[in-house]
PDB file of C-alpha atoms in Angstrom:
ATOM      1  CA  MET A   1       0.000   0.000   0.000  1.00 51.00           C
ATOM      2  CA  SER A   2       1.445   3.387  -0.939  1.00 54.00           C
ATOM      3  CA  GLY A   3       1.942   6.155   1.599  1.00 48.00           C
ATOM      4  CA  ARG A   4      -0.922   8.134   0.089  1.00 48.00           C
ATOM      5  CA  GLU A   5      -3.300   5.186   0.353  1.00 54.00           C
ATOM      6  CA  GLU A   6      -2.229   4.603   3.947  1.00 51.00           C
ATOM      7  CA  ALA A   7      -2.850   8.269   4.771  1.00 48.00           C
ATOM      8  CA  LEU A   8      -6.316   8.151   3.239  1.00 50.00           C
ATOM      9  CA  ARG A   9      -7.259   5.052   5.189  1.00 52.00           C
ATOM     10  CA  THR A  10      -9.802   6.178   7.809  1.00 44.00           C
ATOM     11  CA  GLY A  11     -10.094   3.134   9.966  1.00 44.00           C
ATOM     12  CA  SER A  12     -13.892   3.193   9.715  1.00 39.00           C
ATOM     13  CA  ASP A  13     -15.887   0.106  10.624  1.00 38.00           C
ATOM     14  CA  SER A  14     -16.680  -2.468   7.966  1.00 41.00           C
ATOM     15  CA  GLY A  15     -20.399  -1.778   8.357  1.00 42.00           C
ATOM     16  CA  GLY A  16     -20.079   1.318   6.216  1.00 44.00           C
ATOM     17  CA  GLY A  17     -20.748   3.710   9.084  1.00 46.00           C
ATOM     18  CA  GLY A  18     -18.056   6.025   7.777  1.00 49.00           C
ATOM     19  CA  GLY A  19     -16.985   7.108  11.249  1.00 52.00           C
ATOM     20  CA  SER A  20     -13.307   7.483  11.977  1.00 52.00           C
ATOM     21  CA  THR A  21     -11.784   5.836  15.021  1.00 56.00           C
ATOM     22  CA  THR A  22      -9.096   8.527  15.288  1.00 49.00           C
ATOM     23  CA  PRO A  23      -9.520  12.049  16.682  1.00 49.00           C
ATOM     24  CA  ASP A  24     -10.169  14.815  14.143  1.00 51.00           C
ATOM     25  CA  LEU A  25      -6.857  16.535  14.780  1.00 56.00           C
ATOM     26  CA  SER A  26      -4.707  13.433  14.963  1.00 63.00           C
ATOM     27  CA  LEU A  27      -1.630  13.393  12.819  1.00 66.00           C
ATOM     28  CA  ASP A  28       0.168  10.232  11.880  1.00 72.00           C
ATOM     29  CA  PRO A  29       3.789  11.066  11.063  1.00 73.00           C
ATOM     30  CA  ALA A  30       4.187   7.700   9.329  1.00 78.00           C
ATOM     31  CA  ALA A  31       1.346   8.562   6.945  1.00 79.00           C
ATOM     32  CA  LEU A  32       2.859  11.977   6.219  1.00 80.00           C
ATOM     33  CA  ASN A  33       6.227  10.378   5.575  1.00 82.00           C
ATOM     34  CA  GLY A  34       4.538   7.898   3.218  1.00 85.00           C
ATOM     35  CA  ILE A  35       2.973  10.732   1.220  1.00 87.00           C
ATOM     36  CA  ALA A  36       6.342  12.504   1.139  1.00 87.00           C
ATOM     37  CA  GLU A  37       7.941   9.309  -0.197  1.00 89.00           C
ATOM     38  CA  ASP A  38       5.266   9.079  -2.904  1.00 91.00           C
ATOM     39  CA  ALA A  39       5.940  12.706  -3.866  1.00 90.00           C
ATOM     40  CA  ARG A  40       9.666  11.938  -4.044  1.00 91.00           C
ATOM     41  CA  ALA A  41       9.094   8.892  -6.256  1.00 92.00           C
ATOM     42  CA  LEU A  42       6.802  10.910  -8.539  1.00 93.00           C
ATOM     43  CA  ARG A  43       9.360  13.727  -8.702  1.00 92.00           C
ATOM     44  CA  PHE A  44      12.172  11.382  -9.749  1.00 92.00           C
ATOM     45  CA  GLY A  45       9.942   9.554 -12.224  1.00 92.00           C
ATOM     46  CA  LEU A  46       8.751  12.790 -13.802  1.00 91.00           C
ATOM     47  CA  SER A  47      12.262  14.180 -14.052  1.00 88.00           C
ATOM     48  CA  ALA A  48      13.503  11.112 -15.880  1.00 88.00           C
ATOM     49  CA  THR A  49      10.601  10.671 -18.296  1.00 91.00           C
ATOM     50  CA  ALA A  50      10.040  14.375 -18.994  1.00 91.00           C
ATOM     51  CA  GLY A  51      13.532  14.719 -20.424  1.00 89.00           C
ATOM     52  CA  LEU A  52      13.080  11.685 -22.656  1.00 92.00           C
ATOM     53  CA  ALA A  53       9.632  12.738 -23.864  1.00 93.00           C
ATOM     54  CA  THR A  54      10.768  16.292 -24.558  1.00 92.00           C
ATOM     55  CA  SER A  55      13.849  15.113 -26.465  1.00 93.00           C
ATOM     56  CA  ALA A  56      11.788  12.719 -28.570  1.00 94.00           C
ATOM     57  CA  SER A  57       9.174  15.388 -29.308  1.00 94.00           C
ATOM     58  CA  LEU A  58      11.750  18.017 -30.255  1.00 94.00           C
ATOM     59  CA  SER A  59      13.533  15.495 -32.461  1.00 94.00           C
ATOM     60  CA  ALA A  60      10.242  14.699 -34.197  1.00 94.00           C
ATOM     61  CA  ALA A  61       9.585  18.432 -34.598  1.00 93.00           C
ATOM     62  CA  ALA A  62      13.006  18.844 -36.234  1.00 93.00           C
ATOM     63  CA  ASP A  63      12.180  16.024 -38.672  1.00 93.00           C
ATOM     64  CA  LEU A  64       8.839  17.675 -39.467  1.00 92.00           C
ATOM     65  CA  ARG A  65      10.613  21.000 -40.014  1.00 92.00           C
ATOM     66  CA  LEU A  66      13.060  19.331 -42.425  1.00 91.00           C
ATOM     67  CA  ALA A  67      10.077  17.935 -44.307  1.00 91.00           C
ATOM     68  CA  ASP A  68       8.713  21.495 -44.421  1.00 89.00           C
ATOM     69  CA  LEU A  69       5.533  20.568 -42.560  1.00 90.00           C
ATOM     70  CA  ALA A  70       3.636  23.280 -40.658  1.00 88.00           C
ATOM     71  CA  SER A  71       3.004  21.014 -37.663  1.00 91.00           C
ATOM     72  CA  ALA A  72       6.690  21.288 -36.639  1.00 92.00           C
ATOM     73  CA  GLY A  73       6.097  24.627 -34.907  1.00 92.00           C
ATOM     74  CA  SER A  74       3.054  23.328 -33.049  1.00 93.00           C
ATOM     75  CA  LEU A  75       4.911  20.230 -31.892  1.00 93.00           C
ATOM     76  CA  THR A  76       7.840  22.348 -30.697  1.00 94.00           C
ATOM     77  CA  THR A  77       5.483  24.651 -28.780  1.00 94.00           C
ATOM     78  CA  MET A  78       3.690  21.665 -27.266  1.00 94.00           C
ATOM     79  CA  ALA A  79       6.958  19.966 -26.252  1.00 94.00           C
ATOM     80  CA  ASN A  80       8.256  23.132 -24.590  1.00 93.00           C
ATOM     81  CA  ARG A  81       4.959  23.664 -22.759  1.00 95.00           C
ATOM     82  CA  PHE A  82       4.935  20.007 -21.651  1.00 94.00           C
ATOM     83  CA  PHE A  83       8.472  20.351 -20.315  1.00 93.00           C
ATOM     84  CA  ARG A  84       7.691  23.581 -18.414  1.00 94.00           C
ATOM     85  CA  LYS A  85       4.536  22.123 -16.855  1.00 95.00           C
ATOM     86  CA  THR A  86       6.353  18.929 -15.939  1.00 94.00           C
ATOM     87  CA  MET A  87       9.098  20.921 -14.242  1.00 93.00           C
ATOM     88  CA  ASP A  88       6.407  22.884 -12.365  1.00 95.00           C
ATOM     89  CA  LEU A  89       4.958  19.572 -11.184  1.00 94.00           C
ATOM     90  CA  VAL A  90       8.426  18.351 -10.188  1.00 94.00           C
ATOM     91  CA  ALA A  91       8.880  21.533  -8.133  1.00 94.00           C
ATOM     92  CA  ASP A  92       5.448  21.032  -6.535  1.00 94.00           C
ATOM     93  CA  CYS A  93       6.384  17.461  -5.612  1.00 92.00           C
ATOM     94  CA  GLN A  94       9.583  18.786  -4.027  1.00 92.00           C
ATOM     95  CA  THR A  95       7.544  21.327  -2.036  1.00 92.00           C
ATOM     96  CA  ILE A  96       5.151  18.610  -0.850  1.00 90.00           C
ATOM     97  CA  GLU A  97       8.011  16.297   0.070  1.00 88.00           C
ATOM     98  CA  ASP A  98       9.853  19.001   2.021  1.00 86.00           C
ATOM     99  CA  GLY A  99       6.699  20.383   3.644  1.00 85.00           C
ATOM    100  CA  LEU A 100       5.471  17.031   4.877  1.00 82.00           C
ATOM    101  CA  GLY A 101       8.896  16.137   6.197  1.00 75.00           C
ATOM    102  CA  LEU A 102       9.036  19.402   8.123  1.00 76.00           C
ATOM    103  CA  SER A 103       5.418  19.020   9.303  1.00 75.00           C
ATOM    104  CA  SER A 104       6.098  15.540  10.598  1.00 71.00           C
ATOM    105  CA  THR A 105       9.187  16.654  12.482  1.00 72.00           C
ATOM    106  CA  ALA A 106       7.503  19.779  13.850  1.00 73.00           C
ATOM    107  CA  HIS A 107       4.465  17.757  14.931  1.00 72.00           C
ATOM    108  CA  ARG A 108       6.613  15.255  16.819  1.00 73.00           C
ATOM    109  CA  GLU A 109       8.435  18.086  18.603  1.00 76.00           C
ATOM    110  CA  LEU A 110       5.207  19.963  19.376  1.00 77.00           C
ATOM    111  CA  GLU A 111       3.503  16.829  20.642  1.00 76.00           C
ATOM    112  CA  ALA A 112       6.443  16.083  22.948  1.00 77.00           C
ATOM    113  CA  GLU A 113       6.296  19.650  24.299  1.00 81.00           C
ATOM    114  CA  VAL A 114       2.518  19.446  24.893  1.00 79.00           C
ATOM    115  CA  VAL A 115       2.911  16.142  26.736  1.00 76.00           C
ATOM    116  CA  ALA A 116       5.703  17.635  28.860  1.00 78.00           C
ATOM    117  CA  GLN A 117       3.542  20.685  29.659  1.00 81.00           C
ATOM    118  CA  LEU A 118       0.628  18.445  30.646  1.00 79.00           C
ATOM    119  CA  HIS A 119       2.874  16.450  32.971  1.00 74.00           C
ATOM    120  CA  ARG A 120       4.259  19.650  34.553  1.00 78.00           C
ATOM    121  CA  THR A 121       0.771  21.131  34.971  1.00 79.00           C
ATOM    122  CA  ASN A 122      -0.619  17.905  36.416  1.00 74.00           C
ATOM    123  CA  GLN A 123       2.240  17.752  38.914  1.00 73.00           C
ATOM    124  CA  GLU A 124       1.649  21.398  39.931  1.00 70.00           C
ATOM    125  CA  ILE A 125      -2.056  20.713  40.491  1.00 70.00           C
ATOM    126  CA  THR A 126      -1.263  17.580  42.499  1.00 66.00           C
ATOM    127  CA  GLU A 127       1.219  19.518  44.648  1.00 69.00           C
ATOM    128  CA  ARG A 128      -1.370  22.256  45.398  1.00 69.00           C
ATOM    129  CA  ASP A 129      -4.247  19.894  46.114  1.00 66.00           C
ATOM    130  CA  PRO A 130      -3.145  16.304  46.639  1.00 60.00           C
ATOM    131  CA  GLY A 131      -6.756  15.111  46.975  1.00 60.00           C
ATOM    132  CA  PRO A 132      -8.714  13.204  44.336  1.00 56.00           C
ATOM    133  CA  THR A 133      -8.572  14.725  40.873  1.00 50.00           C
ATOM    134  CA  GLU A 134     -11.394  12.843  39.183  1.00 53.00           C
ATOM    135  CA  ILE A 135     -14.898  14.275  38.885  1.00 51.00           C
ATOM    136  CA  ILE A 136     -17.515  11.588  39.274  1.00 53.00           C
ATOM    137  CA  GLY A 137     -21.122  12.151  38.257  1.00 54.00           C
ATOM    138  CA  MET A 138     -23.838  10.890  35.972  1.00 52.00           C
ATOM    139  CA  TRP A 139     -22.618   9.954  32.509  1.00 53.00           C
ATOM    140  CA  GLY A 140     -23.221  12.692  29.962  1.00 53.00           C
ATOM    141  CA  THR A 141     -23.910  15.438  32.486  1.00 54.00           C
ATOM    142  CA  SER A 142     -21.805  18.317  33.652  1.00 54.00           C
ATOM    143  CA  GLY A 143     -21.892  17.010  37.173  1.00 53.00           C
ATOM    144  CA  GLY A 144     -25.098  18.131  38.803  1.00 53.00           C
ATOM    145  CA  PRO A 145     -26.011  17.592  42.442  1.00 54.00           C
ATOM    146  CA  ASP A 146     -24.545  14.083  42.516  1.00 52.00           C
ATOM    147  CA  ALA A 147     -21.118  15.156  41.267  1.00 49.00           C
ATOM    148  CA  ARG A 148     -18.231  14.694  43.646  1.00 48.00           C
ATOM    149  CA  ILE A 149     -14.489  14.915  43.468  1.00 48.00           C
TER     150      ILE A 149
END
C-alpha cells in the first residue's frame, strides 16, 4: 500500500458507518512520511521521463521542419509547454516532500512539548491539592447535584 493510500485510510468500521476511530486533529507522522515518499518517487519519475519525452518530441519536430511541414512549430510549442509544466509539477512534488517532512518533524516536537507541559501542569495541580482529581457524576452530564471529586 502506498503512503498516500495509507494516509487516506480512515479506519472506519466495515459496516459502512463512515466514522473514523481517530480524533479529528490526529496526525500520523508515518502517513505523512509515506505521502512525502510518494511525492519523491513521482518527482524522480517525472524528471527522468520528462527529459526523454521532450527530447523525442523536439527530435520529431526537427524532422517535421526538415520535411517542411507546418506542424513542426506546433509540436515544438507543445513539447516546450509540456516540459515547463512537468518541471512545475516536479517543483510542486519537491515542495510537498519538504513540507510534509518538516510538518512531521515539527508535529513530533510539538507533541512532545505538549505532553511535557501536561505532565508539569498535572504535577503542579497535584502539589497544590493532593486530593482526588477525578470528577464523578452521571454519565453525559456536567456534574449536577450528585457530582463529587
